[in-house]
Coordinates of C-alpha atoms in Angstrom, one line a residue:
M1 CA -24.0 -10.0 -2.9
R2 CA -22.8 -10.0 -6.4
F3 CA -19.0 -10.4 -6.7
A4 CA -16.8 -9.8 -9.7
A5 CA -13.2 -11.0 -9.3
V6 CA -10.2 -9.7 -11.2
L7 CA -7.2 -11.9 -10.6
N8 CA -3.8 -10.9 -11.9
K9 CA -2.2 -14.2 -12.9
E10 CA 1.2 -12.6 -12.9
G11 CA 0.9 -10.9 -9.6
G12 CA 2.2 -12.0 -6.3
T13 CA 1.5 -15.6 -5.1
L14 CA -1.2 -16.1 -7.7
R15 CA 1.5 -17.0 -10.2
T16 CA 2.7 -19.8 -8.0
I17 CA -0.6 -21.6 -7.3
D18 CA -3.1 -23.8 -9.3
L19 CA -5.5 -20.9 -10.2
S20 CA -8.1 -23.2 -11.7
A21 CA -8.4 -25.2 -8.5
F22 CA -8.3 -22.1 -6.3
T23 CA -11.1 -20.3 -8.3
D24 CA -13.2 -23.4 -8.1
R25 CA -12.9 -23.3 -4.3
M26 CA -13.6 -19.6 -4.3
R27 CA -16.8 -20.0 -6.3
Q28 CA -18.0 -22.9 -4.1
T29 CA -17.3 -20.9 -0.9
L30 CA -19.1 -17.8 -1.9
E31 CA -22.0 -19.5 -3.7
A32 CA -22.6 -21.7 -0.6
A33 CA -23.1 -18.5 1.4
G34 CA -25.7 -17.3 -1.1
H35 CA -23.5 -14.9 -3.2
S36 CA -22.8 -15.0 -6.9
I37 CA -19.5 -14.4 -8.6
D38 CA -17.9 -13.8 -12.0
I39 CA -14.2 -14.4 -12.3
D40 CA -11.7 -12.8 -14.7
I41 CA -8.2 -14.2 -14.7
V42 CA -6.0 -11.8 -16.7
A43 CA -2.5 -10.9 -17.5
G44 CA -0.9 -7.9 -15.7
K45 CA -1.2 -5.7 -18.8
D46 CA -5.0 -6.3 -18.9
V47 CA -5.8 -5.6 -15.2
V48 CA -6.6 -1.9 -15.5
A49 CA -8.9 -2.3 -18.5
T50 CA -10.7 -5.2 -16.8
L51 CA -11.1 -3.2 -13.6
D52 CA -12.5 -0.2 -15.6
R53 CA -15.1 -2.5 -17.2
I54 CA -16.2 -4.1 -14.0
A55 CA -16.2 -0.9 -11.9
S56 CA -18.8 0.6 -14.4
K57 CA -21.2 -2.4 -14.1
H58 CA -24.4 -1.6 -12.1
S59 CA -24.9 -5.3 -11.4
V60 CA -21.7 -5.6 -9.3
D61 CA -21.7 -5.1 -5.5
I62 CA -18.2 -6.2 -4.7
V63 CA -15.0 -6.0 -6.8
L64 CA -12.6 -8.7 -5.5
A65 CA -9.1 -7.9 -6.6
G66 CA -6.2 -10.3 -6.4
G67 CA -2.6 -9.6 -7.1
G68 CA 0.3 -7.4 -5.8
D69 CA 0.2 -3.9 -4.6
G70 CA -0.3 -2.4 -8.0
T71 CA -3.4 -4.5 -8.6
I72 CA -5.0 -3.6 -5.3
S73 CA -4.1 0.1 -5.6
A74 CA -5.6 0.2 -9.2
A75 CA -8.8 -1.4 -8.0
A76 CA -9.1 1.0 -5.1
A77 CA -8.6 4.0 -7.3
R78 CA -11.5 3.0 -9.5
L79 CA -13.8 2.4 -6.6
M80 CA -12.9 5.6 -4.7
G81 CA -16.1 7.6 -4.0
R82 CA -18.4 4.8 -5.3
K83 CA -20.9 2.6 -3.6
K84 CA -19.3 -0.6 -4.8
A85 CA -16.9 -2.2 -2.2
L86 CA -13.5 -3.6 -2.7
A87 CA -12.5 -7.1 -1.4
I88 CA -8.8 -7.6 -1.2
L89 CA -7.3 -11.0 -1.9
P90 CA -3.9 -10.7 -0.2
A91 CA -1.6 -12.1 -2.9
G92 CA 1.2 -9.6 -2.6
T93 CA 4.5 -9.8 -0.7
M94 CA 3.6 -7.9 2.5
N95 CA -0.2 -7.1 2.0
L96 CA 0.1 -4.2 4.4
F97 CA -3.3 -2.6 3.5
A98 CA -5.0 -5.9 3.8
R99 CA -3.4 -6.5 7.2
G100 CA -4.8 -3.1 8.4
L101 CA -8.2 -4.4 7.5
S102 CA -7.7 -7.7 9.4
I103 CA -8.1 -9.7 6.3
P104 CA -6.6 -13.2 6.7
Q105 CA -3.3 -13.7 4.8
A106 CA -4.0 -17.2 3.5
L107 CA -5.9 -17.0 0.3
D108 CA -8.6 -19.5 1.1
A109 CA -9.1 -18.1 4.6
A110 CA -9.5 -14.6 3.1
V111 CA -12.3 -15.9 0.7
K112 CA -14.1 -17.6 3.6
S113 CA -14.0 -14.3 5.6
F114 CA -15.7 -12.6 2.6
A115 CA -18.6 -15.1 2.7
D116 CA -20.0 -13.5 5.8
G117 CA -18.1 -10.2 5.7
E118 CA -19.4 -6.7 6.2
V119 CA -18.8 -3.5 4.2
I120 CA -17.2 -0.5 6.0
A121 CA -15.9 2.8 4.8
V122 CA -12.2 3.6 5.1
D123 CA -9.9 6.4 4.1
M124 CA -7.9 7.0 0.9
A125 CA -5.3 9.5 0.1
T126 CA -4.2 11.3 -3.0
A127 CA -0.9 12.7 -4.2
N128 CA -1.5 15.5 -6.7
G129 CA -4.9 14.0 -7.3
K130 CA -3.7 10.4 -7.8
P131 CA -5.2 8.0 -5.3
F132 CA -3.3 5.6 -3.0
V133 CA -4.3 3.3 -0.1
H134 CA -1.0 2.8 1.8
Q135 CA 2.0 5.1 1.2
F136 CA 3.6 7.8 -0.9
S137 CA 7.3 8.0 -0.4
I138 CA 10.4 9.8 -1.7
G139 CA 14.1 9.4 -1.2
M140 CA 15.6 6.1 0.0
H141 CA 12.5 4.0 -0.5
A142 CA 12.3 5.1 -4.1
K143 CA 16.0 4.3 -4.6
M144 CA 15.5 0.8 -3.1
V145 CA 12.6 0.0 -5.4
Q146 CA 14.6 1.2 -8.4
L147 CA 17.5 -1.0 -7.4
R148 CA 15.2 -4.0 -6.8
Q149 CA 13.8 -3.6 -10.3
T150 CA 17.2 -4.4 -11.7
M151 CA 17.2 -7.8 -9.9
E152 CA 15.6 -11.0 -10.9
F153 CA 13.3 -12.9 -8.6
G154 CA 10.5 -15.4 -9.3
S155 CA 8.8 -15.8 -6.0
R156 CA 7.6 -14.0 -2.9
L157 CA 10.7 -15.1 -1.0
G158 CA 12.9 -14.1 -3.9
K159 CA 11.3 -10.6 -3.9
M160 CA 12.0 -10.3 -0.1
R161 CA 15.7 -11.3 -0.7
A162 CA 15.9 -8.8 -3.5
S163 CA 14.4 -6.1 -1.2
V164 CA 17.1 -6.8 1.4
K165 CA 19.9 -6.5 -1.2
A166 CA 18.4 -3.3 -2.6
A167 CA 18.1 -1.8 0.9
W168 CA 21.7 -2.6 1.7
A169 CA 22.9 -1.1 -1.5
A170 CA 20.8 2.1 -0.8
I171 CA 22.2 2.3 2.7
N172 CA 25.7 2.1 1.5
N173 CA 25.3 5.0 -0.8
P174 CA 22.8 7.4 0.9
S175 CA 21.9 10.8 -0.5
A176 CA 20.1 13.6 1.3
M177 CA 17.7 16.0 -0.4
K178 CA 16.4 19.4 0.6
V179 CA 12.6 19.4 1.1
T180 CA 10.1 22.0 2.3
L181 CA 7.1 20.6 4.0
T182 CA 4.0 22.8 4.5
I183 CA 1.8 21.4 7.2
G184 CA -1.1 23.7 8.0
E185 CA 0.4 27.1 8.8
A186 CA 3.9 25.6 9.6
E187 CA 6.7 25.4 7.0
I188 CA 9.5 23.0 7.7
V189 CA 12.7 23.0 5.7
T190 CA 14.8 19.9 6.1
R191 CA 17.6 17.8 4.6
T192 CA 16.4 14.2 4.6
T193 CA 17.2 10.8 3.1
G194 CA 13.5 10.0 2.9
I195 CA 9.9 11.0 3.6
G196 CA 6.9 8.7 3.7
V197 CA 3.3 10.0 3.8
T198 CA 0.9 7.3 4.8
N199 CA -2.9 6.8 4.6
N200 CA -3.4 7.0 8.4
L201 CA -0.7 6.6 11.1
F202 CA 1.2 3.3 11.3
G203 CA 0.5 1.2 14.4
E204 CA 3.2 0.2 16.9
G205 CA 4.9 -3.1 17.4
H206 CA 4.2 -4.7 14.0
L207 CA 4.9 -4.2 10.3
P208 CA 4.2 -0.7 8.9
Y209 CA 0.4 -0.6 8.5
A210 CA -2.4 1.5 10.0
D211 CA -4.2 0.1 13.0
N212 CA -7.1 2.4 12.2
P213 CA -7.8 2.7 8.4
A214 CA -10.5 5.2 9.1
G215 CA -8.5 7.6 11.4
G216 CA -8.8 10.6 9.1
V217 CA -5.2 11.7 9.2
L218 CA -2.0 11.4 7.1
G219 CA 1.1 10.1 8.8
I220 CA 4.1 12.1 7.8
Y221 CA 7.5 10.3 8.5
V222 CA 10.7 12.3 7.9
T223 CA 13.9 10.3 8.1
V224 CA 16.6 12.2 9.9
A225 CA 19.2 9.4 9.7
R226 CA 22.0 10.1 7.2
R227 CA 24.9 7.8 8.0
R228 CA 25.0 4.1 7.2
G229 CA 24.8 3.0 10.9
E230 CA 21.9 5.4 11.6
L231 CA 20.0 4.1 8.5
V232 CA 20.6 0.5 9.6
R233 CA 19.1 1.2 13.0
F234 CA 16.2 3.1 11.4
L235 CA 15.3 0.2 9.1
F236 CA 15.6 -2.1 12.1
D237 CA 13.1 0.1 14.0
V238 CA 10.8 0.1 11.0
A239 CA 10.8 -3.7 10.8
R240 CA 9.9 -3.9 14.5
G241 CA 7.3 -1.2 14.3
K242 CA 9.1 1.0 16.8
W243 CA 8.3 4.3 15.2
R244 CA 7.8 6.3 18.3
D245 CA 10.9 5.0 20.0
S246 CA 13.2 5.8 17.0
E247 CA 15.5 8.8 17.3
H248 CA 15.9 8.6 13.5
V249 CA 12.4 9.7 12.4
E250 CA 10.2 12.7 13.0
I251 CA 6.5 12.1 12.9
H252 CA 3.8 14.6 12.0
Q253 CA 0.1 14.2 11.3
A254 CA -2.3 16.3 9.2
D255 CA -5.1 16.1 6.7
R256 CA -2.9 17.8 4.1
V257 CA 0.8 18.3 3.4
I258 CA 2.7 19.9 0.6
L259 CA 6.2 18.5 -0.3
K260 CA 8.5 20.8 -2.3
V261 CA 11.7 19.1 -3.4
H262 CA 14.6 21.5 -4.0
S263 CA 16.7 19.6 -6.5
A264 CA 17.5 20.0 -10.2
K265 CA 17.9 16.2 -10.3
K266 CA 15.0 14.3 -11.7
R267 CA 13.7 12.0 -8.9
R268 CA 11.1 9.2 -8.6
A269 CA 8.5 8.5 -5.9
V270 CA 6.9 5.3 -4.8
M271 CA 3.1 5.1 -4.5
D272 CA 1.7 1.8 -3.1
G273 CA 4.8 0.0 -4.1
E274 CA 5.0 1.3 -7.7
L275 CA 7.5 3.8 -9.0
V276 CA 6.0 7.0 -10.3
G277 CA 7.4 10.3 -11.5
L278 CA 8.0 12.9 -8.8
D279 CA 6.7 16.5 -9.4
R280 CA 8.7 19.3 -8.0
E281 CA 5.8 20.0 -5.7
T282 CA 3.3 17.4 -4.4
T283 CA 0.1 18.0 -2.4
V284 CA -1.0 14.9 -0.4
E285 CA -4.4 14.9 1.1
I286 CA -6.5 12.4 3.1
H287 CA -10.1 11.6 2.0
P288 CA -12.0 10.2 4.9
G289 CA -14.4 7.3 4.2
A290 CA -13.7 7.5 0.5
L291 CA -13.5 3.7 -0.1
N292 CA -15.9 1.0 0.8
V293 CA -14.2 -2.3 1.7
L294 CA -15.4 -5.8 2.6
V295 CA -13.8 -7.0 5.8
P296 CA -14.3 -10.0 8.1
A297 CA -17.3 -9.7 10.4
R298 CA -15.1 -10.2 13.4
A299 CA -13.0 -7.1 12.4
V300 CA -16.2 -5.0 12.6
Q301 CA -17.1 -6.5 16.0
A302 CA -13.7 -5.8 17.3
E303 CA -13.8 -2.2 16.2
A304 CA -17.2 -1.8 17.9
A305 CA -15.9 -3.3 21.1

């Protein structure tokens, strides 16, 4: 296969390693397996333009994207509905979409898994037409990300510490919002501190990612916790992957949901880890099989079993 790699040198763990040595090993690993690869190492501001250029090339079979959530999401958006496949180099903080695809978390191990990997089709979702691969959320999560952006951190561990501080600050000053959810024929009006809509339902007993990335449904998670103690317990349940056991979240599933926020206050949303503007009304839809991804061969075998 013909690979084209786009590595964001400012994204995730890629900014902390010897990129020259790593790309040499990546080239050797893939070429030894009979593949070819071109590698672009770019600054964050040039990632989108580089992805646009590579996604339009007929000579490329696999776009290998390396960086944080924003880089992976941008690559997936450009490959949605195309024959080209995405290979994810898990260089972000949590790498939740990559975990759902059973991609090894160590960079060199991920590259080795691509050498004999297989292409499968998985789902994507859109929020008012804008694609995402993991989650669209409003409320407390958006507030946490906004607070974290005001903090300085220079490493993956530093980002995790900043996330904890931001979460604590958000918990100490929670605010509820009135939202109408339209799911099929049902209309639900609720006051909530947060809603997350996910590309497939999260699995149980681990970090929040989908066990089945081709399940064909949105997961709709409505936080009913409002007080500080309830929010602490809710976040503890999230960290342990105890969604179904938590009394502080309502879970729905559908192929389409409309969120209408009843607030004069201008709010933000988080889409695949990035802050975006929040429209008064947002339609979120699942798109089954819309993205081709390269995954380890053992992941395909496990799914077949």
